[in-house]
Coordinates of N, CA and C and ligand atoms in Angstrom, one line a residue:
X1 N -1.9 125.0 -49.4 CA -2.6 123.9 -48.7 C -3.0 122.8 -49.7
X2 N -3.1 121.6 -49.1 CA -3.6 120.5 -50.0 C -5.1 120.3 -49.6
X3 N -5.8 120.1 -50.7 CA -7.3 119.8 -50.5 C -7.6 118.5 -51.1
X4 N -8.2 117.6 -50.2 CA -8.6 116.3 -50.6 C -10.1 116.2 -50.6
X5 N -10.7 115.6 -51.6 CA -12.2 115.5 -51.6 C -12.6 114.0 -51.4
X6 N -13.5 113.9 -50.3 CA -14.0 112.5 -50.0 C -15.4 112.3 -50.5
X7 N -15.9 113.2 -51.5 CA -17.2 113.1 -52.0 C -18.2 113.9 -51.1
X8 N -19.4 114.1 -51.6 CA -20.5 114.8 -50.9 C -19.9 116.2 -50.5
X9 N -20.0 116.6 -49.3 CA -19.4 117.9 -48.9 C -18.2 117.7 -48.0
X10 N -17.6 116.6 -48.1 CA -16.5 116.2 -47.2 C -15.1 116.5 -47.8
X11 N -14.3 117.3 -47.1 CA -13.0 117.6 -47.6 C -12.0 117.5 -46.4
X12 N -10.8 117.3 -46.8 CA -9.6 117.3 -45.9 C -8.6 118.3 -46.4
X13 N -8.3 119.2 -45.5 CA -7.2 120.2 -45.8 C -6.0 119.9 -45.0
X14 N -4.8 119.8 -45.7 CA -3.6 119.7 -45.0 C -2.8 120.9 -45.2
X15 N -2.4 121.6 -44.2 CA -1.7 122.9 -44.3 C -0.2 122.7 -44.5
X16 N 0.5 123.7 -44.9 CA 2.0 123.6 -45.0 C 2.6 123.3 -43.7
X17 N 2.0 123.8 -42.6 CA 2.6 123.5 -41.3 C 2.2 122.1 -40.7
X18 N 1.4 121.4 -41.5 CA 1.0 120.0 -41.2 C -0.3 119.8 -40.4
X19 N -1.1 120.9 -40.2 CA -2.4 120.7 -39.6 C -3.3 120.0 -40.5
X20 N -4.2 119.2 -39.9 CA -5.2 118.5 -40.7 C -6.6 119.0 -40.3
X21 N -7.3 119.5 -41.2 CA -8.7 120.0 -41.0 C -9.7 119.2 -41.8
X22 N -10.7 118.7 -41.1 CA -11.8 118.0 -41.9 C -13.0 118.9 -41.9
X23 N -13.6 119.0 -43.1 CA -14.9 119.7 -43.2 C -16.0 118.7 -43.5
X24 N -17.1 118.7 -42.6 CA -18.3 117.9 -42.9 C -17.9 116.4 -43.2
X25 N -17.2 115.7 -42.3 CA -16.8 114.3 -42.6 C -17.9 113.3 -42.6
X26 N -18.5 113.1 -43.7 CA -19.6 112.1 -43.9 C -19.0 111.0 -44.8
X27 N -18.6 109.8 -44.1 CA -17.8 108.8 -44.8 C -18.5 107.4 -44.7
X28 N -18.7 106.9 -43.5 CA -19.1 105.5 -43.4 C -20.5 105.2 -44.0
X29 N -21.4 106.1 -43.9 CA -22.7 105.9 -44.4 C -22.9 106.6 -45.8
X30 N -21.8 107.0 -46.3 CA -21.8 107.7 -47.6 C -21.4 106.7 -48.7
X31 N -22.3 106.4 -49.6 CA -22.0 105.3 -50.5 C -20.9 105.7 -51.5
X32 N -20.6 107.0 -51.6 CA -19.6 107.4 -52.6 C -18.2 107.7 -52.0
X33 N -18.1 107.6 -50.6 CA -16.9 107.9 -50.0 C -15.8 106.8 -50.3
X34 N -14.6 107.3 -50.7 CA -13.5 106.3 -51.0 C -12.8 105.9 -49.7
X35 N -13.2 106.4 -48.5 CA -12.4 106.1 -47.3 C -13.3 105.9 -46.1
X36 N -12.9 105.1 -45.2 CA -13.7 104.9 -44.0 C -13.2 105.9 -42.9
X37 N -14.1 106.2 -41.9 CA -13.8 107.2 -40.9 C -12.6 106.7 -40.1
X38 N -12.4 105.4 -39.9 CA -11.3 104.8 -39.2 C -9.9 105.2 -39.8
X39 N -9.9 105.6 -41.0 CA -8.7 105.8 -41.8 C -8.4 107.3 -41.9
X40 N -9.1 108.2 -41.2 CA -8.8 109.6 -41.3 C -8.5 110.1 -39.9
X41 N -7.7 111.2 -39.8 CA -7.4 111.8 -38.6 C -7.7 113.3 -38.7
X42 N -7.7 114.0 -37.6 CA -8.0 115.5 -37.7 C -7.5 116.2 -36.5
X43 N -6.9 117.4 -36.7 CA -6.6 118.3 -35.6 C -7.8 119.2 -35.4
X44 N -8.6 119.5 -36.4 CA -9.7 120.4 -36.4 C -10.8 119.8 -37.2
X45 N -12.1 119.9 -36.8 CA -13.2 119.5 -37.6 C -14.2 120.7 -37.7
X46 N -14.4 121.1 -38.9 CA -15.3 122.3 -39.2 C -16.6 121.7 -39.6
X47 N -17.7 122.0 -39.0 CA -19.1 121.6 -39.4 C -19.9 122.8 -39.9
X48 N -20.4 122.7 -41.1 CA -21.2 123.8 -41.7 C -22.5 123.9 -41.1
X49 N -23.1 122.7 -40.8 CA -24.4 122.6 -40.1 C -24.6 121.2 -39.6
X50 N -25.8 121.0 -38.9 CA -25.9 119.8 -38.1 C -26.6 118.6 -38.8
X51 N -26.9 118.7 -40.1 CA -27.6 117.6 -40.7 C -26.7 116.3 -40.7
X52 N -27.3 115.2 -40.7 CA -26.6 113.9 -40.6 C -25.5 113.7 -41.7
X53 N -25.8 114.2 -42.9 CA -24.8 114.1 -44.0 C -23.7 115.1 -43.9
X54 N -23.6 115.8 -42.8 CA -22.5 116.8 -42.6 C -21.8 116.6 -41.3
X55 N -22.6 116.3 -40.2 CA -22.0 115.8 -38.9 C -21.3 114.5 -39.2
X56 N -22.0 113.6 -40.0 CA -21.5 112.4 -40.4 C -20.8 111.6 -39.3
X57 N -19.5 111.3 -39.5 CA -18.7 110.5 -38.6 C -17.8 111.4 -37.7
X58 N -18.2 112.7 -37.6 CA -17.4 113.6 -36.8 C -17.1 113.1 -35.4
X59 N -18.1 112.7 -34.7 CA -17.9 112.3 -33.3 C -17.1 111.0 -33.2
X60 N -17.3 110.1 -34.2 CA -16.5 108.8 -34.2 C -15.0 109.2 -34.4
X61 N -14.8 110.1 -35.3 CA -13.4 110.5 -35.6 C -12.8 111.2 -34.3
X62 N -13.7 112.0 -33.7 CA -13.2 112.8 -32.6 C -12.9 112.0 -31.4
X63 N -13.6 110.9 -31.2 CA -13.3 110.0 -30.0 C -11.9 109.5 -30.1
X64 N -11.4 109.3 -31.3 CA -10.1 108.7 -31.6 C -9.0 109.8 -31.6
X65 N -9.3 111.0 -32.1 CA -8.3 111.9 -32.5 C -8.3 113.2 -31.7
X66 N -9.4 113.4 -30.9 CA -9.5 114.6 -30.0 C -9.3 116.0 -30.7
X67 N -10.0 116.2 -31.9 CA -9.8 117.5 -32.6 C -10.5 118.6 -31.9
X68 N -10.3 119.8 -32.3 CA -11.1 121.0 -31.9 C -12.2 121.2 -32.9
X69 N -13.4 121.1 -32.5 CA -14.6 121.4 -33.4 C -14.7 122.9 -33.6
X70 N -15.0 123.4 -34.8 CA -15.2 124.8 -35.0 C -16.6 124.9 -35.7
X71 N -17.5 125.5 -35.0 CA -18.9 125.6 -35.5 C -19.5 126.9 -35.0
X72 N -20.7 127.2 -35.5 CA -21.5 128.2 -35.0 C -21.9 127.8 -33.5
X73 N -22.2 128.9 -32.7 CA -22.4 128.7 -31.3 C -23.2 127.5 -30.9
X74 N -24.4 127.4 -31.4 CA -25.4 126.3 -30.9 C -24.8 124.9 -31.3
X75 N -24.2 124.8 -32.4 CA -23.7 123.5 -32.8 C -22.4 123.2 -32.1
X76 N -21.6 124.2 -31.8 CA -20.4 124.0 -30.9 C -20.8 123.5 -29.5
X77 N -21.9 124.2 -29.0 CA -22.4 123.7 -27.7 C -22.9 122.3 -27.7
X78 N -23.5 121.9 -28.8 CA -24.0 120.5 -29.0 C -22.7 119.6 -29.0
X79 N -21.7 119.9 -29.6 CA -20.4 119.1 -29.6 C -19.9 119.0 -28.2
X80 N -19.9 120.1 -27.5 CA -19.4 120.2 -26.1 C -20.2 119.3 -25.2
X81 N -21.6 119.3 -25.4 CA -22.5 118.5 -24.6 C -22.2 117.0 -24.9
X82 N -21.7 116.7 -26.1 CA -21.4 115.3 -26.4 C -20.0 114.9 -25.9
X83 N -19.3 115.9 -25.2 CA -18.0 115.6 -24.6 C -16.8 116.0 -25.4
X84 N -17.0 116.8 -26.4 CA -15.8 117.1 -27.3 C -15.4 118.6 -27.0
X85 N -14.2 118.9 -27.6 CA -13.7 120.3 -27.5 C -14.2 121.1 -28.6
X86 N -14.7 122.3 -28.4 CA -15.2 123.1 -29.5 C -14.8 124.6 -29.3
X87 N -14.7 125.3 -30.4 CA -14.5 126.7 -30.5 C -15.8 127.3 -31.0
X88 N -16.5 128.1 -30.2 CA -17.8 128.6 -30.5 C -17.6 129.9 -31.4
X89 N -18.3 130.0 -32.5 CA -18.2 131.2 -33.3 C -19.6 131.5 -33.8
X90 N -19.8 132.5 -34.7 CA -21.0 132.7 -35.4 C -20.8 133.4 -36.7
X91 N -21.9 133.5 -37.4 CA -21.9 134.0 -38.8 C -21.4 135.5 -38.8
X92 N -20.4 135.7 -39.7 CA -19.9 137.1 -39.8 C -18.6 137.2 -39.0
X93 N -18.3 136.3 -38.1 CA -17.1 136.4 -37.2 C -16.0 135.6 -37.8
X94 N -14.8 136.1 -37.6 CA -13.5 135.4 -38.0 C -12.7 135.2 -36.8
X95 N -11.7 134.3 -36.9 CA -10.8 134.0 -35.7 C -9.5 133.4 -36.3
X96 N -8.4 133.8 -35.7 CA -7.1 133.2 -36.1 C -6.8 132.0 -35.3
X97 N -6.8 130.8 -36.0 CA -6.4 129.6 -35.4 C -5.0 129.3 -35.8
X98 N -4.4 128.2 -35.2 CA -3.0 127.8 -35.5 C -2.8 127.6 -37.0
X99 N -3.8 127.1 -37.7 CA -3.7 126.8 -39.1 C -4.0 128.0 -40.0
X100 N -4.6 129.1 -39.5 CA -4.9 130.2 -40.4 C -6.2 130.8 -39.9
X101 N -6.9 131.6 -40.7 CA -8.0 132.4 -40.3 C -9.3 131.7 -40.8
X102 N -10.4 131.7 -40.0 CA -11.6 131.1 -40.4 C -12.8 132.1 -40.2
X103 N -13.7 132.2 -41.2 CA -14.8 133.1 -41.0 C -16.1 132.3 -41.4
X104 N -17.1 132.5 -40.7 CA -18.4 131.9 -41.0 C -19.3 132.9 -41.8
X105 N -19.9 132.4 -42.8 CA -20.8 133.2 -43.7 C -22.3 132.6 -43.6
X106 N -23.2 133.4 -44.1 CA -24.6 132.9 -44.1 C -24.7 131.7 -45.1
X107 N -25.7 130.9 -44.9 CA -26.1 129.9 -45.9 C -27.6 129.8 -45.7
X108 N -28.4 129.6 -46.8 CA -29.8 129.4 -46.7 C -30.2 128.0 -46.7
X109 N -30.5 127.4 -45.5 CA -30.7 126.0 -45.4 C -31.3 125.7 -44.0
X110 N -31.3 124.5 -43.5 CA -31.7 124.2 -42.1 C -30.5 123.6 -41.3
X111 N -30.7 123.3 -40.0 CA -29.6 122.8 -39.2 C -30.1 122.0 -38.0
X112 N -31.1 121.2 -38.1 CA -31.5 120.3 -37.0 C -30.5 119.2 -36.9
X113 N -30.1 118.8 -35.7 CA -29.2 117.7 -35.5 C -30.0 116.3 -35.8
X114 N -29.2 115.2 -36.0 CA -29.9 113.9 -36.2 C -30.8 113.5 -35.0
X115 N -30.5 113.9 -33.8 CA -31.4 113.6 -32.6 C -32.3 114.8 -32.3
X116 N -32.6 115.6 -33.3 CA -33.6 116.6 -33.2 C -33.3 117.7 -32.2
X117 N -32.0 118.0 -32.0 CA -31.6 119.2 -31.2 C -31.5 120.4 -32.2
X118 N -31.6 121.6 -31.7 CA -31.4 122.8 -32.5 C -29.9 123.0 -32.8
X119 N -29.6 123.0 -34.0 CA -28.2 123.2 -34.4 C -27.7 124.6 -34.7
X120 N -28.6 125.6 -34.4 CA -28.3 126.9 -34.8 C -28.5 127.2 -36.3
X121 N -27.9 128.3 -36.8 CA -28.0 128.6 -38.2 C -27.1 127.8 -39.0
X122 N -27.4 127.4 -40.2 CA -26.5 126.8 -41.1 C -25.5 127.8 -41.6
X123 N -24.3 127.4 -42.0 CA -23.3 128.4 -42.4 C -22.5 127.9 -43.6
X124 N -21.8 128.9 -44.2 CA -20.7 128.6 -45.1 C -19.4 129.0 -44.3
X125 N -18.3 128.7 -44.9 CA -17.0 128.9 -44.2 C -15.9 129.4 -45.1
X126 N -15.2 130.4 -44.8 CA -14.0 130.9 -45.5 C -12.8 130.6 -44.7
X127 N -11.9 129.8 -45.3 CA -10.6 129.5 -44.6 C -9.5 130.2 -45.4
X128 N -8.7 131.0 -44.7 CA -7.6 131.6 -45.3 C -6.3 131.0 -44.7
X129 N -5.6 130.2 -45.5 CA -4.5 129.3 -45.1 C -3.4 129.4 -46.0
X130 N -2.2 129.6 -45.5 CA -1.0 129.6 -46.4 C -1.2 130.7 -47.5
X131 N -1.8 131.8 -47.2 CA -2.0 132.9 -48.2 C -3.1 132.6 -49.3
X132 N -3.9 131.6 -49.1 CA -5.0 131.3 -50.1 C -6.3 131.2 -49.4
X133 N -7.4 131.6 -50.0 CA -8.7 131.6 -49.4 C -9.6 130.6 -50.1
X134 N -10.2 129.8 -49.3 CA -11.1 128.7 -49.7 C -12.5 128.9 -49.1
X135 N -13.5 129.0 -50.0 CA -14.9 129.2 -49.5 C -15.7 127.9 -49.8
X136 N -16.1 127.3 -48.7 CA -17.0 126.1 -48.7 C -18.3 126.7 -48.3
X137 N -19.3 126.6 -49.3 CA -20.6 127.3 -49.0 C -21.5 126.6 -48.1
X138 N -21.1 125.3 -47.7 CA -22.1 124.5 -47.0 C -23.3 124.2 -47.9
X139 N -24.4 123.7 -47.3 CA -25.6 123.5 -48.1 C -26.3 124.8 -48.1
X140 N -26.6 125.3 -49.3 CA -27.3 126.6 -49.4 C -28.0 126.7 -50.8
X141 N -29.1 127.5 -50.8 CA -29.6 128.0 -52.0 C -28.8 129.2 -52.5
X142 N -29.0 129.6 -53.7 CA -28.3 130.8 -54.2 C -28.7 132.1 -53.5
X143 N -27.8 132.9 -53.2 CA -28.1 134.2 -52.6 C -27.2 135.3 -53.1
X144 N -27.8 136.5 -53.3 CA -27.0 137.6 -54.0 C -25.8 138.1 -53.2
X145 N -25.9 137.9 -51.8 CA -24.7 138.3 -51.0 C -23.4 137.6 -51.3
X146 N -23.5 136.5 -52.1 CA -22.3 135.9 -52.6 C -21.4 136.9 -53.3
X147 N -22.0 137.9 -53.9 CA -21.3 138.9 -54.6 C -20.4 139.7 -53.5
X148 N -21.1 140.0 -52.4 CA -20.4 140.7 -51.3 C -19.3 139.9 -50.7
X149 N -19.5 138.6 -50.6 CA -18.5 137.7 -50.0 C -17.3 137.7 -51.0
X150 N -17.5 137.7 -52.3 CA -16.4 137.8 -53.2 C -15.7 139.1 -53.3
X151 N -16.4 140.2 -53.0 CA -15.8 141.5 -52.9 C -15.0 141.7 -51.7
X152 N -15.4 141.1 -50.6 CA -14.7 141.3 -49.3 C -13.5 140.4 -49.2
X153 N -13.5 139.2 -49.9 CA -12.4 138.3 -49.8 C -12.1 137.8 -51.2
X154 N -10.9 137.9 -51.7 CA -10.6 137.3 -53.0 C -10.5 135.8 -52.8
X155 N -11.5 135.1 -53.4 CA -11.6 133.7 -53.2 C -10.8 132.9 -54.2
X156 N -9.8 132.1 -53.8 CA -9.0 131.3 -54.7 C -9.8 130.1 -55.1
X157 N -10.5 129.5 -54.2 CA -11.2 128.2 -54.5 C -12.6 128.2 -53.8
X158 N -13.6 128.0 -54.6 CA -15.0 127.9 -54.1 C -15.5 126.5 -54.2
X159 N -16.0 125.9 -53.1 CA -16.6 124.6 -53.1 C -18.1 124.8 -53.0
X160 N -18.9 124.3 -54.0 CA -20.3 124.7 -53.9 C -21.2 123.5 -54.4
X161 N -22.4 123.4 -53.8 CA -23.3 122.3 -54.2 C -23.9 122.5 -55.5
X162 N -24.1 121.3 -56.2 CA -24.8 121.4 -57.5 C -25.9 120.4 -57.6
X163 N -26.2 119.6 -56.5 CA -27.0 118.4 -56.6 C -28.5 118.7 -56.7
X164 N -28.9 120.0 -56.4 CA -30.3 120.4 -56.5 C -31.1 119.8 -55.4
X165 N -32.4 119.9 -55.4 CA -33.3 119.4 -54.4 C -33.2 120.0 -53.0
X166 N -32.0 119.8 -52.3 CA -31.8 120.3 -51.0 C -31.0 121.6 -51.1
X167 N -30.3 121.9 -52.2 CA -29.4 123.0 -52.3 C -29.5 123.5 -53.8
X168 N -28.6 124.4 -54.1 CA -28.5 124.9 -55.5 C -28.3 123.7 -56.4
X169 N -29.0 123.8 -57.6 CA -28.7 123.0 -58.7 C -27.7 123.6 -59.6
X170 N -27.4 123.1 -60.8 CA -26.3 123.6 -61.6 C -26.6 125.0 -62.1
X171 N -27.8 125.3 -62.5 CA -28.0 126.7 -63.0 C -27.7 127.7 -62.0
X172 N -28.2 127.5 -60.7 CA -28.0 128.5 -59.7 C -26.5 128.5 -59.2
X173 N -25.9 127.3 -59.3 CA -24.5 127.2 -58.9 C -23.6 128.0 -59.8
X174 N -23.9 127.9 -61.1 CA -23.2 128.7 -62.1 C -23.3 130.2 -61.8
X175 N -24.5 130.6 -61.4 CA -24.8 132.0 -61.1 C -24.0 132.4 -59.8
X176 N -23.9 131.4 -58.9 CA -23.1 131.7 -57.6 C -21.6 131.9 -58.0
X177 N -21.1 131.2 -58.9 CA -19.7 131.4 -59.4 C -19.6 132.7 -60.0
X178 N -20.5 133.1 -60.8 CA -20.5 134.4 -61.4 C -20.4 135.5 -60.4
X179 N -21.3 135.4 -59.4 CA -21.4 136.5 -58.3 C -20.1 136.5 -57.4
X180 N -19.6 135.3 -57.1 CA -18.5 135.3 -56.1 C -17.2 135.5 -56.8
X181 N -17.1 135.1 -58.1 CA -15.9 135.2 -58.9 C -14.6 134.6 -58.3
X182 N -14.7 133.3 -57.9 CA -13.5 132.7 -57.4 C -12.5 132.4 -58.6
X183 N -11.3 132.1 -58.3 CA -10.3 131.7 -59.3 C -10.6 130.3 -59.8
X184 N -11.1 129.5 -58.9 CA -11.5 128.1 -59.3 C -12.7 127.7 -58.5
X185 N -13.6 127.0 -59.3 CA -14.9 126.5 -58.7 C -14.9 125.0 -58.7
X186 N -15.2 124.3 -57.6 CA -15.2 122.9 -57.5 C -16.6 122.5 -57.0
X187 N -17.3 121.6 -57.8 CA -18.7 121.2 -57.4 C -18.7 120.1 -56.3
X188 N -19.7 120.2 -55.5 CA -19.8 119.1 -54.4 C -21.3 118.8 -54.2
X189 N -21.6 117.9 -53.3 CA -23.0 117.6 -52.9 C -23.8 117.1 -54.1
X190 N -23.3 116.2 -54.8 CA -24.0 115.6 -56.0 C -23.7 114.1 -56.0
X191 N -24.6 113.3 -56.6 CA -24.5 111.9 -56.9 C -24.3 111.0 -55.7
X192 N -24.5 111.5 -54.5 CA -24.4 110.7 -53.3 C -25.6 109.8 -53.2
X193 N -26.8 110.4 -53.5 CA -28.1 109.7 -53.5 C -28.8 110.0 -54.8
X194 N -29.7 109.1 -55.2 CA -30.4 109.4 -56.5 C -31.1 110.8 -56.6
X195 N -31.6 111.3 -55.4 CA -32.3 112.6 -55.5 C -31.4 113.8 -55.8
X196 N -30.1 113.6 -55.6 CA -29.1 114.7 -55.9 C -28.2 114.3 -57.0
X197 N -28.7 113.5 -58.0 CA -27.9 113.2 -59.1 C -27.7 114.5 -60.0
X198 N -26.5 114.7 -60.4 CA -26.2 115.9 -61.3 C -24.9 115.6 -62.0
X199 N -24.7 116.1 -63.2 CA -23.5 115.9 -64.0 C -22.5 117.0 -63.7
X200 N -21.4 116.8 -63.0 CA -20.5 117.8 -62.6 C -19.8 118.4 -63.9
X201 N -19.7 117.6 -64.9 CA -19.1 118.1 -66.2 C -20.0 119.1 -66.9
X202 N -21.3 119.0 -66.7 CA -22.2 120.0 -67.3 C -22.0 121.3 -66.5
X203 N -21.8 121.2 -65.2 CA -21.5 122.4 -64.4 C -20.2 123.0 -64.9
X204 N -19.2 122.2 -65.0 CA -17.9 122.7 -65.5 C -18.0 123.4 -66.8
X205 N -18.7 122.8 -67.7 CA -18.9 123.4 -69.1 C -19.6 124.8 -69.0
X206 N -20.7 124.8 -68.1 CA -21.4 126.1 -68.0 C -20.6 127.2 -67.3
X207 N -19.7 126.8 -66.4 CA -18.8 127.8 -65.7 C -17.8 128.3 -66.7
X208 N -17.3 127.4 -67.5 CA -16.3 127.8 -68.5 C -17.0 128.7 -69.6
X209 N -18.3 128.5 -69.8 CA -19.0 129.3 -70.8 C -19.1 130.8 -70.3
X210 N -19.0 131.0 -69.0 CA -19.1 132.4 -68.5 C -17.7 132.9 -68.2
X211 N -16.7 132.2 -68.7 CA -15.3 132.7 -68.6 C -14.6 132.4 -67.3
X212 N -15.1 131.5 -66.5 CA -14.5 131.1 -65.2 C -14.0 129.7 -65.3
X213 N -13.2 129.4 -64.3 CA -12.5 128.1 -64.2 C -13.2 127.2 -63.2
X214 N -13.4 125.9 -63.7 CA -14.0 124.9 -62.8 C -13.2 123.6 -62.9
X215 N -13.2 122.8 -61.8 CA -12.5 121.5 -61.9 C -13.4 120.5 -61.2
X216 N -13.6 119.4 -61.8 CA -14.3 118.3 -61.2 C -13.3 117.4 -60.5
X217 N -13.4 117.3 -59.1 CA -12.4 116.4 -58.4 C -13.0 115.0 -58.3
X218 N -12.1 114.0 -58.6 CA -12.5 112.6 -58.4 C -12.6 112.4 -56.9
X219 N -13.5 111.5 -56.5 CA -13.7 111.2 -55.1 C -12.4 110.5 -54.6
X220 N -11.7 111.1 -53.7 CA -10.4 110.6 -53.1 C -9.2 111.4 -53.6
X221 N -9.5 112.3 -54.7 CA -8.3 113.0 -55.3 C -7.9 114.2 -54.3
X222 N -6.6 114.6 -54.5 CA -6.1 115.7 -53.7 C -5.4 116.6 -54.7
X223 N -5.6 117.9 -54.4 CA -5.0 119.0 -55.3 C -4.3 120.0 -54.4
X224 N -3.4 120.8 -55.0 CA -2.8 121.9 -54.3 C -3.5 123.2 -54.6
X225 N -3.9 123.9 -53.6 CA -4.6 125.2 -53.8 C -3.5 126.3 -53.6
Ligands
NI301 NI1 -28.1 119.9 -45.1
MN302 MN1 -26.4 118.1 -47.1

């Protein structure tokens, strides 16, 4: 699969079969995004939780491209209420979609929608596509069950926040990499706003110091997983 980073927690996955999946597309009001929502398309939109910096432009993109939303039950129902198609899931559950398998994990955070509706529990997500597993933690603090997640699924690539304040900071994120033991760790959710300023190269250095591999993706860059 190809993984493109739009900054913050926003990623685009393009599968070998040509499916396009967006995760947490926060673009137009994101000062670090290299792309406008009008310039992306999606077959599927995965939302980790309902906060404005994660729902972002999802509905704007969906009005144009009619994707299938994949979210935990309460947030999926919220998308359906807004007039969109959604697949309802919940934490711990997996499902085989056209593009591959998707599983929701726990995340320690909140999930109120921008218009103060209940968004259900916040989540992380594991996507297994083209024989590789990608773990996007969503917004979360550090939790020891990341060790269990890594034991149950061999993670090829882990996307995790380092910006602190609302989520893990660098020290906790490095511990998260140690617990989960992915083949590659990529930092996210940093430098979007002053309150989440963090140096991704400091994260990379500390991950390498524990014998693991990390990569800092430029905003707009695409890699092969
Ligand atoms: Ni959040
Ligand atoms: Mn966030």
